[in-house]
GROMACS .gro file of C-alpha atoms in nm:
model
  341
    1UNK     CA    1  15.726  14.786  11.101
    2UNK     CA    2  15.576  14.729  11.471
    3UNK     CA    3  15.832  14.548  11.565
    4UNK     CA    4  16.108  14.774  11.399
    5UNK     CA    5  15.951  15.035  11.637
    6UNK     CA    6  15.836  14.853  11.973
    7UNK     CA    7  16.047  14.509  11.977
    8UNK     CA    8  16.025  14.446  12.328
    9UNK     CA    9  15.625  14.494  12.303
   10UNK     CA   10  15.644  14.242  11.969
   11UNK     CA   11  15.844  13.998  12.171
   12UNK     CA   12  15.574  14.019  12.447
   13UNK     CA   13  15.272  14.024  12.254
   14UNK     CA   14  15.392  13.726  12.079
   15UNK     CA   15  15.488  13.539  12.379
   16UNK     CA   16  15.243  13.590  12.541
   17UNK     CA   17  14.982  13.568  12.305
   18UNK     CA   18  14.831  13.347  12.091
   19UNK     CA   19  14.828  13.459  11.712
   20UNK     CA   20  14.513  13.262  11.566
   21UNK     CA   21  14.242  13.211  11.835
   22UNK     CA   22  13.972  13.008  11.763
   23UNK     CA   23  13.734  13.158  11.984
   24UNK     CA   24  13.690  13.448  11.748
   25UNK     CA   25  13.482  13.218  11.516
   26UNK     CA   26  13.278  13.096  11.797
   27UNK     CA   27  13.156  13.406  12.031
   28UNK     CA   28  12.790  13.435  11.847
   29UNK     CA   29  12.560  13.215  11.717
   30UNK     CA   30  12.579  13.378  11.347
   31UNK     CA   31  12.935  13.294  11.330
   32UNK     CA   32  12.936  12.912  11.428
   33UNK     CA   33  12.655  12.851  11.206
   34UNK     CA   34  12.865  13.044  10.892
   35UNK     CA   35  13.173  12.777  10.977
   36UNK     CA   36  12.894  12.482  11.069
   37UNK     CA   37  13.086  12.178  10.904
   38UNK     CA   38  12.809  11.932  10.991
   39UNK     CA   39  12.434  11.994  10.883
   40UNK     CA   40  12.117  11.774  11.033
   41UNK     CA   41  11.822  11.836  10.898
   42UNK     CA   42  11.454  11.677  10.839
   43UNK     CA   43  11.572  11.543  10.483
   44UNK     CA   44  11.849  11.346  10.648
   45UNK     CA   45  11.565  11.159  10.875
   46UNK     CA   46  11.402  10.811  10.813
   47UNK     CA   47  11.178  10.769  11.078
   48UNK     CA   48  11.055  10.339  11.174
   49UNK     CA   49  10.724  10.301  11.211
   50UNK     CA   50  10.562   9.960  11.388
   51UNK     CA   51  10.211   9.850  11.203
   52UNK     CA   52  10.041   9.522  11.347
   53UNK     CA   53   9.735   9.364  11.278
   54UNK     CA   54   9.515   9.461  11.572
   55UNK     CA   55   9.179   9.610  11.687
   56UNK     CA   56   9.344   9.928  11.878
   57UNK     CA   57   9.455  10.203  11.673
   58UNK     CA   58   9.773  10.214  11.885
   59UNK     CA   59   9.950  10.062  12.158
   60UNK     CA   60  10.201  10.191  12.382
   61UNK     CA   61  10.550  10.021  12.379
   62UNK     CA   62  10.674  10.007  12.715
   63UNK     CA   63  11.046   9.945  12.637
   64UNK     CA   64  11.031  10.239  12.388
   65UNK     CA   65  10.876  10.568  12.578
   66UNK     CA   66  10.653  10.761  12.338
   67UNK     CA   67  10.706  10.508  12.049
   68UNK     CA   68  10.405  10.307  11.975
   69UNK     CA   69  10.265  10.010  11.768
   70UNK     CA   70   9.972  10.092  11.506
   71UNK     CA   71   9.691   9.944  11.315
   72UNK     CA   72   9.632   9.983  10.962
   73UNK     CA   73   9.336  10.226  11.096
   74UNK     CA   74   9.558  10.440  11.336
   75UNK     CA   75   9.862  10.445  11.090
   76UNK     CA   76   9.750  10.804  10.845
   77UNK     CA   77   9.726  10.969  11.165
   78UNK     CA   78  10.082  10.926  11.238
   79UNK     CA   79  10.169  10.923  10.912
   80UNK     CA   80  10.023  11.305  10.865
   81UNK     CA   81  10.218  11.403  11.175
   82UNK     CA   82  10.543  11.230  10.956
   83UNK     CA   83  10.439  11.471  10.678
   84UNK     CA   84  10.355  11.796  10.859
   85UNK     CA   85  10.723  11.795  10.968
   86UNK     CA   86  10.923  11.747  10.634
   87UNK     CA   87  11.036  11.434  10.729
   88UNK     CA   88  11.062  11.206  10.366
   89UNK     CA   89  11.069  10.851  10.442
   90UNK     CA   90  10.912  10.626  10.669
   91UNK     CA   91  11.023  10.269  10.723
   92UNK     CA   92  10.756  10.079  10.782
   93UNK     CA   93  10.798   9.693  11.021
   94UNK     CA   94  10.498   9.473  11.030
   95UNK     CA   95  10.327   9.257  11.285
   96UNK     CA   96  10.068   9.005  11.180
   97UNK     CA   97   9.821   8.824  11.360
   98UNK     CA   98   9.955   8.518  11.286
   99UNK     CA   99  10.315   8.395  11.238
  100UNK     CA  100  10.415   8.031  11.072
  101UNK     CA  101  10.716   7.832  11.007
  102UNK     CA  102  10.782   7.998  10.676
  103UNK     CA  103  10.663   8.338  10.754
  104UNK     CA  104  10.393   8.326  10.540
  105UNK     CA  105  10.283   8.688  10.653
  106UNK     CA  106  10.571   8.830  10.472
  107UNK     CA  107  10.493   8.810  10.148
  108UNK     CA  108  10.081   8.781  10.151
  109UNK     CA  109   9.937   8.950   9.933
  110UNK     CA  110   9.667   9.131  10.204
  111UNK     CA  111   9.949   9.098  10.474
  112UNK     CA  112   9.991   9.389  10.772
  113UNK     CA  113  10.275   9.562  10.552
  114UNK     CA  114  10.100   9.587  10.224
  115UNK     CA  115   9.809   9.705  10.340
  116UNK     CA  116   9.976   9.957  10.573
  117UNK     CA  117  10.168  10.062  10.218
  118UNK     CA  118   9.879  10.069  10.029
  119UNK     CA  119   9.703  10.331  10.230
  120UNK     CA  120   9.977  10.511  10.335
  121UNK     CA  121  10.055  10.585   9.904
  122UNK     CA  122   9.605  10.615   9.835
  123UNK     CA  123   9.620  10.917  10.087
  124UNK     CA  124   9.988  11.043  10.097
  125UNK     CA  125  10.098  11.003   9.743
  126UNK     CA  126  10.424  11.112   9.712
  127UNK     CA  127  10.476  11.303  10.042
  128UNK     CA  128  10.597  11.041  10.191
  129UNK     CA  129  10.845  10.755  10.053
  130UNK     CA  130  10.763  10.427  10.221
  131UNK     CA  131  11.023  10.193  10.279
  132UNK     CA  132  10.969   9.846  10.389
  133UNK     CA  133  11.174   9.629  10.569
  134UNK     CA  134  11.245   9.313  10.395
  135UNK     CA  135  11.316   9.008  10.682
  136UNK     CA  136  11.114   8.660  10.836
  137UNK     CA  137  11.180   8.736  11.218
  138UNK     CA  138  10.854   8.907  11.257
  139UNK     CA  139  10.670   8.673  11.068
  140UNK     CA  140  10.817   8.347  11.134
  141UNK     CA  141  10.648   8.152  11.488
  142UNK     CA  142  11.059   8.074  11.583
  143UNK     CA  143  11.187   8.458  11.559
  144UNK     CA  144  11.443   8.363  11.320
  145UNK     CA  145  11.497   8.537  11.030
  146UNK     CA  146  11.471   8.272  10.735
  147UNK     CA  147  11.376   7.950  10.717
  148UNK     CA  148  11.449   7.684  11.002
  149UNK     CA  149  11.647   7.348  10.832
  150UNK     CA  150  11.818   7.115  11.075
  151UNK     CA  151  11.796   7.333  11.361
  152UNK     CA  152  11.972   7.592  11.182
  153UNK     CA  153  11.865   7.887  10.937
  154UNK     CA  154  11.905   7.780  10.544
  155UNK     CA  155  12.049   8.073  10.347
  156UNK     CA  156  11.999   7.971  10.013
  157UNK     CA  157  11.618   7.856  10.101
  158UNK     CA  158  11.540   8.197  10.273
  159UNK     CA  159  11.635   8.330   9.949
  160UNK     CA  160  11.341   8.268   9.773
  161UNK     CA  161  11.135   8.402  10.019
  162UNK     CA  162  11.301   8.723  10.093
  163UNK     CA  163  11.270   8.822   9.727
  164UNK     CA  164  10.889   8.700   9.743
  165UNK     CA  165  10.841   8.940  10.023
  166UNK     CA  166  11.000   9.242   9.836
  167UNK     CA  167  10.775   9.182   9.548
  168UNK     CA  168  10.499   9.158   9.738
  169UNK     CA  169  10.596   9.523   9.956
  170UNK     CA  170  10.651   9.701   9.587
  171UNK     CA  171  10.333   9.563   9.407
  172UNK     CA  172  10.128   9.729   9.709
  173UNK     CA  173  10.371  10.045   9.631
  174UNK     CA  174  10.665  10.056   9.865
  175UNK     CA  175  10.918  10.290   9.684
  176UNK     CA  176  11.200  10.163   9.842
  177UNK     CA  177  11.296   9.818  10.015
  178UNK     CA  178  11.581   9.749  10.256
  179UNK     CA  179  11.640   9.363  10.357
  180UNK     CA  180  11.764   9.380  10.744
  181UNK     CA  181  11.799   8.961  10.715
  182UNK     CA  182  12.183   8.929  10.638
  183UNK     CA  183  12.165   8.620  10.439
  184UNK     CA  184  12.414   8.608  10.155
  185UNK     CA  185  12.353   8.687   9.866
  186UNK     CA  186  11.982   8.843   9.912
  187UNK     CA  187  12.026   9.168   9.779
  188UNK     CA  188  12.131   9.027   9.450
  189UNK     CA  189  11.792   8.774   9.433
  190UNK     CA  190  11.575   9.078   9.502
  191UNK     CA  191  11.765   9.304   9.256
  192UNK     CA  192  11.663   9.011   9.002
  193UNK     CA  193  11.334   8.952   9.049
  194UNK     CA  194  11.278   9.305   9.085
  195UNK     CA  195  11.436   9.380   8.773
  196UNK     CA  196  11.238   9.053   8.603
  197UNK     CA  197  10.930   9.162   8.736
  198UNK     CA  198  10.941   9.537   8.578
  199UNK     CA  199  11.056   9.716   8.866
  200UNK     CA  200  11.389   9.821   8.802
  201UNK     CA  201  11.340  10.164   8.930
  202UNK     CA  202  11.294  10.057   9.317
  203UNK     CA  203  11.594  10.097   9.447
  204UNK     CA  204  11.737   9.875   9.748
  205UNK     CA  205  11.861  10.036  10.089
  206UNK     CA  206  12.071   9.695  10.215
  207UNK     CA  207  12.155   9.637  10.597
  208UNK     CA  208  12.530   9.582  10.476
  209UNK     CA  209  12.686   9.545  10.818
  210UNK     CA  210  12.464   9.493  11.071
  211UNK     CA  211  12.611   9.348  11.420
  212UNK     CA  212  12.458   9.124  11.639
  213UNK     CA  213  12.455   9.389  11.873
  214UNK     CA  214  12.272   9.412  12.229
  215UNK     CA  215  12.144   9.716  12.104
  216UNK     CA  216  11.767   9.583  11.944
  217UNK     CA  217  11.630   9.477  12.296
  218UNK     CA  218  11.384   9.689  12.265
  219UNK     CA  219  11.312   9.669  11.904
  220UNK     CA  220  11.210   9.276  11.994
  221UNK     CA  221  10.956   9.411  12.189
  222UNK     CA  222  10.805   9.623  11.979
  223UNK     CA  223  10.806   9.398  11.658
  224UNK     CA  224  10.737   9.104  11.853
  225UNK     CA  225  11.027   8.933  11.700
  226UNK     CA  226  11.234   8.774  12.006
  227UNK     CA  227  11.395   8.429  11.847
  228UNK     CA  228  11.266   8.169  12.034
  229UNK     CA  229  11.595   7.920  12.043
  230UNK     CA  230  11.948   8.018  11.998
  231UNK     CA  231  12.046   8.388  11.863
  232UNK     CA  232  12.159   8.562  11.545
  233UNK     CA  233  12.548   8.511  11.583
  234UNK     CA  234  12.528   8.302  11.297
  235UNK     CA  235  12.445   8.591  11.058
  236UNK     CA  236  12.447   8.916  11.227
  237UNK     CA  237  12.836   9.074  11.211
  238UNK     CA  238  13.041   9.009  11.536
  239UNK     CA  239  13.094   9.387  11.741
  240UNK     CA  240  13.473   9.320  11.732
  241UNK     CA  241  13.497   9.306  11.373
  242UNK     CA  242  13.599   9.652  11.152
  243UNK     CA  243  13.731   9.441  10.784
  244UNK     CA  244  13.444   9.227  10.777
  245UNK     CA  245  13.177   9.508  10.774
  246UNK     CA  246  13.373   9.666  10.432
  247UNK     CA  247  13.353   9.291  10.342
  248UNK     CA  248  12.988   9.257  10.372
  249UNK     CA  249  12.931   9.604  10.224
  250UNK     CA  250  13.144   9.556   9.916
  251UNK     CA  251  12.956   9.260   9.826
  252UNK     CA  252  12.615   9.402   9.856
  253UNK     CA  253  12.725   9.713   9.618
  254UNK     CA  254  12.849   9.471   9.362
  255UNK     CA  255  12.492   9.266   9.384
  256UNK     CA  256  12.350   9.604   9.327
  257UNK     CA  257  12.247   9.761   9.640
  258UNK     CA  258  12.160  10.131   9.594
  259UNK     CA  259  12.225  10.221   9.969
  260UNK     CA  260  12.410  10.067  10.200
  261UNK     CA  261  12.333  10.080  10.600
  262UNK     CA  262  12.560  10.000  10.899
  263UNK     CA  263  12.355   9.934  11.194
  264UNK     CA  264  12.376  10.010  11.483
  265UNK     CA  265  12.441  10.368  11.477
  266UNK     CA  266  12.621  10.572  11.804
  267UNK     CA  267  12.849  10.210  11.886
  268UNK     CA  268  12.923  10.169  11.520
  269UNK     CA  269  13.091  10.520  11.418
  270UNK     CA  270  13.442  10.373  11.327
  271UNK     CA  271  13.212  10.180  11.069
  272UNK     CA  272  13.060  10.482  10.932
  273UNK     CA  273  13.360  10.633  10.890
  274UNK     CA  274  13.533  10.356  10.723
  275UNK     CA  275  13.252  10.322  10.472
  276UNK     CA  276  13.206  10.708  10.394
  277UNK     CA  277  13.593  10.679  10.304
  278UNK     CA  278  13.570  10.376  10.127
  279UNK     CA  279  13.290  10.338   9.920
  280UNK     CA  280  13.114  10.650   9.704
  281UNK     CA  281  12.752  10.566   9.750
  282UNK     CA  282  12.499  10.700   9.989
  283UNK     CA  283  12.535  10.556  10.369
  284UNK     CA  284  12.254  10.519  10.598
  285UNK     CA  285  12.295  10.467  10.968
  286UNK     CA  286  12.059  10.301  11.202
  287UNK     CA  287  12.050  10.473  11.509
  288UNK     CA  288  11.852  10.157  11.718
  289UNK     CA  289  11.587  10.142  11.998
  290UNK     CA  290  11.884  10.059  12.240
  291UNK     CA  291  12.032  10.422  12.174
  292UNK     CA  292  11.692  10.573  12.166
  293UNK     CA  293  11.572  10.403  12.526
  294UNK     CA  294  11.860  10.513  12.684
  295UNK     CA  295  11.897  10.823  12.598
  296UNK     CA  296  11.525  10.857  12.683
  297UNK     CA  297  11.571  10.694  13.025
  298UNK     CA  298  11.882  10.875  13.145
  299UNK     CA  299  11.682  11.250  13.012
  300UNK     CA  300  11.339  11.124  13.204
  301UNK     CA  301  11.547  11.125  13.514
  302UNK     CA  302  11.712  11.456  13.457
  303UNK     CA  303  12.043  11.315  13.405
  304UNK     CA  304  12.102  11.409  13.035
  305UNK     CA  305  11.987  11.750  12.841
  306UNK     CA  306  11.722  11.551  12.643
  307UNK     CA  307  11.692  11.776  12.350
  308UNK     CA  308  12.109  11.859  12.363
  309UNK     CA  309  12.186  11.530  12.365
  310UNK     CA  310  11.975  11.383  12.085
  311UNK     CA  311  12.078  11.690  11.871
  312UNK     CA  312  12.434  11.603  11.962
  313UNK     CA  313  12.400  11.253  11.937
  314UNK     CA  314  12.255  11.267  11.582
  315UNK     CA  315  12.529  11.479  11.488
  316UNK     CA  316  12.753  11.287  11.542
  317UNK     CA  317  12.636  10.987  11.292
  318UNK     CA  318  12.598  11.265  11.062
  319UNK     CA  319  12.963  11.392  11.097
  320UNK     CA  320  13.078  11.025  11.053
  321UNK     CA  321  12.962  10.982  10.697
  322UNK     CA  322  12.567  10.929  10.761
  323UNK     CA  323  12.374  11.099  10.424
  324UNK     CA  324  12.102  10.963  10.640
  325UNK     CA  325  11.980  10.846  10.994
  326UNK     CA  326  11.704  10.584  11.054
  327UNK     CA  327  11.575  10.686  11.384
  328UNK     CA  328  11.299  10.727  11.648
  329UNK     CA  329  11.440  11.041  11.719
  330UNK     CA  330  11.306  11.168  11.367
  331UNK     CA  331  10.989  11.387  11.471
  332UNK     CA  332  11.148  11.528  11.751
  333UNK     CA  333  11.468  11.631  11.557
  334UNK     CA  334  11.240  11.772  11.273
  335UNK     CA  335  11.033  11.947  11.498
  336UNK     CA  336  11.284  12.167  11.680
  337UNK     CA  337  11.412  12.191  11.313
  338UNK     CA  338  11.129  12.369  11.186
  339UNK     CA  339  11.114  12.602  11.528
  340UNK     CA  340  11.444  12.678  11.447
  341UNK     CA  341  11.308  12.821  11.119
   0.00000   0.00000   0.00000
C-alpha cells in the first residue's frame, strides 16, 4: 500500500536502505546473548594438573606463568580451588622421582599418579572426576613414550605396558583414562584389560590425532619429559596432514574409545571441525601449553586483552565442535564465569 501511495519514497528507501540489518540483534548485551550460538562454560573445562614426587608443595614453572608443579601434599589445595569453581575434571600428569628404561613409575602400584588419585577421590569424592593420562615419556629415563628396541620405539611391546599403567591409574580410582602415547592399537589393549579386569564402566578419552606439533615446549618442561635422542615424528601425526587425523580417529572409535581428542587445539580447528562433522561422539580439544604461554606472554606485555582473548580464544575451539576443552586456561575461564553469574 506504501508504495501504491509514496513510490518515489519506496524506491528510495529501498535503495538506499538496507531491509534486514543485523545490527538490530546486536545493540545490547540482552539481545546477543538471546541469539548466542556458541556457549563456554565451567562444565566444558578439563583443567591439567602436574603432580611430582617432591619435598615442596609446589614449584613454579617458568615456561608456564602461574602454572605450577605439585606434591602429593600440596595437590587438595589446588584441587579445592578446582572444585570451588565448578570445574568437573582434572587431568592429572605425573612426575616421579625416578625414571627407568621401561618406565616403571607408570604403572607402580604407590607411583606419583596413584597416590595423587587416591587422595584426590578419599577427600573429593565425586566432585571432581580425575582423569589420568596414560603414556611412558614422563616415566621413561630416554623421554620416549614406549619402550626403546633397536634404537627405535616398539609398538606392540609398549602395549603391554600402557594397559598396565591404566590398570594401575583405575585401581587407585581414576574415573576416566586418556592414553596421549599414539601407539597403534592401545586403546583397544586397555579397553580389554579393562573390561577383563571388571572395569568396564571407565570409559577412555583417546588422544586420536595428536600432531607432533611445536606446540608442547613448554609442557616438556613442566612434566620433565624432553626425549633425550631423536623426536616423536615417528608416532605423533604430521601438521600437514587433514585425512590421516579422521584415519587415526576412526580407528580408535572402532577399538572402543569413548572420547576422542585432537590435540593441539587453536592450530588444529580444521580438525575439530572435520571430526564434529564426521563422527557422532563427544570431541575433546587440547588447547596446549604453547597456546597458553603465548597468549600469556603477549597479555603480560600489554599487547593482547588477556581476559578477551582467552574468552575468545576458547570460543573458538568450542564453536569448532569442542564438547570440551583441556586447558590451563580452566580456572580463569570458570572464574569470570561464575562473576558473570
Amino acid at each position: 500500500m506504501l508504495h501504491a501511495l509514496f513510490p518515489m519514497l519506496y524506491y528510495e528507501v529501498n535503495m538506499n536502505y538496507p531491509v534486514y540489518r543485523p545490527r538490530r540483534l546486536r545493540k545490547n548485551e540482552k539481545f546477543r546473548s538471546m541469539i548466542q550460538e556458541t556457549e563456554l562454560s565451567p562444565n566444558h573445562l578439563i583443567y591439567p594438573v602436574f603432580v611430582k614426587e617432591m619435598a615442596e608443595k609446589k614449584v613454579p614453572i617458568p615456561a608456564m606463568p602461574d602454572v605450577n608443579q605439585f606434591s602429593v601434599e600440596g595437590l587438595p589445595q589446588e584441587i579445592e580451588d578446582v572444585v570451588s569453581l565448578s570445574i568437573p575434571a582434572v587431568l592429572l600428569f605425573g612426575i616421579p622421582e625416578k625414571k627407568d628404561e621401561v618406565g616403571s613409575g607408570a604403572y607402580a602400584e604407590n607411583g606419583i599418579v596413584q597416590k595423587a588419585v587416591r587422595i584426590i577421590k578419599k577427600l573429593f569424592g565425586n566432585d571432581i572426576m580425575v582423569i589420568t593420562d596414560v603414556c611412558m615419556c614422563e616415566y621413561t629415563s630416554h623421554g620416549h613414550c614406549g619402550i626403546i628396541k633397536n634404537g627405535d620405539v616398539d609398538n606392540d611391546e609398549t602395549l603391554k605396558f600402557l594397559a598396565r599403567s591404566a590398570l594401575s591409574h583405575v585401581e587407585a580410582g581414576a574415573d576416566m583414562v586418556a592414553p596421549s602415547d599414539m601407539m597403534d592399537g592401545r586403546v583397544n589393549v586397555i579397553r580389554e584389560t579393562l573390561d577383563i579386569s571388571g572395569y568396564t564402566t571407565i570409559p577412555i578419552m583417546s588422544y586420536a590425532a595428536k600432531y607432533a606439533s611445536a606446540l608442547y615446549g613448554p609442557f616438556r618442561e613442566a612434566a620433565e619429559s624432553a626425549p633425550q635422542f631423536g623426536d616423536r615424528r615417528g608416532y605423533q601425526m604430521g601438521p600437514p596432514n587433514q585425512r590421516e587425523a579422521l584415519r587415526e580417529i576412526r580407528l580408535d572409535i572402532q577399538e572402543g574409545a569413548d572420547i576422542i581428542m585432537v590435540k593441539p587445539a587453536l592450530f588444529y580447528l580444521d580438525i575439530l571441525s572435520m571430526a564434529r562433522r564426521e563422527f557422532n561422539i563427544p570431541l575433546a580439544a587440547y588447547s596446549v601449553s604453547g597456546e597458553y604461554t603465548m597468549i600469556k606472554l603477549a597479555a603480560s606485555k600489554g599487547y593482547l586483552d588477556y581476559q578477551h582473548t582467552v574468552v575468545e580464544a576458547n570460543t573458538a575451539i568450542r564453536r569448532s565442535g569442542a564438547d570440551m576443552i583441556i586447558t590451563y586456561f580452566a580456572k580463569d575461564l570458570a572464574g569470570w564465569y561464575k562473576a558473570t553469574l
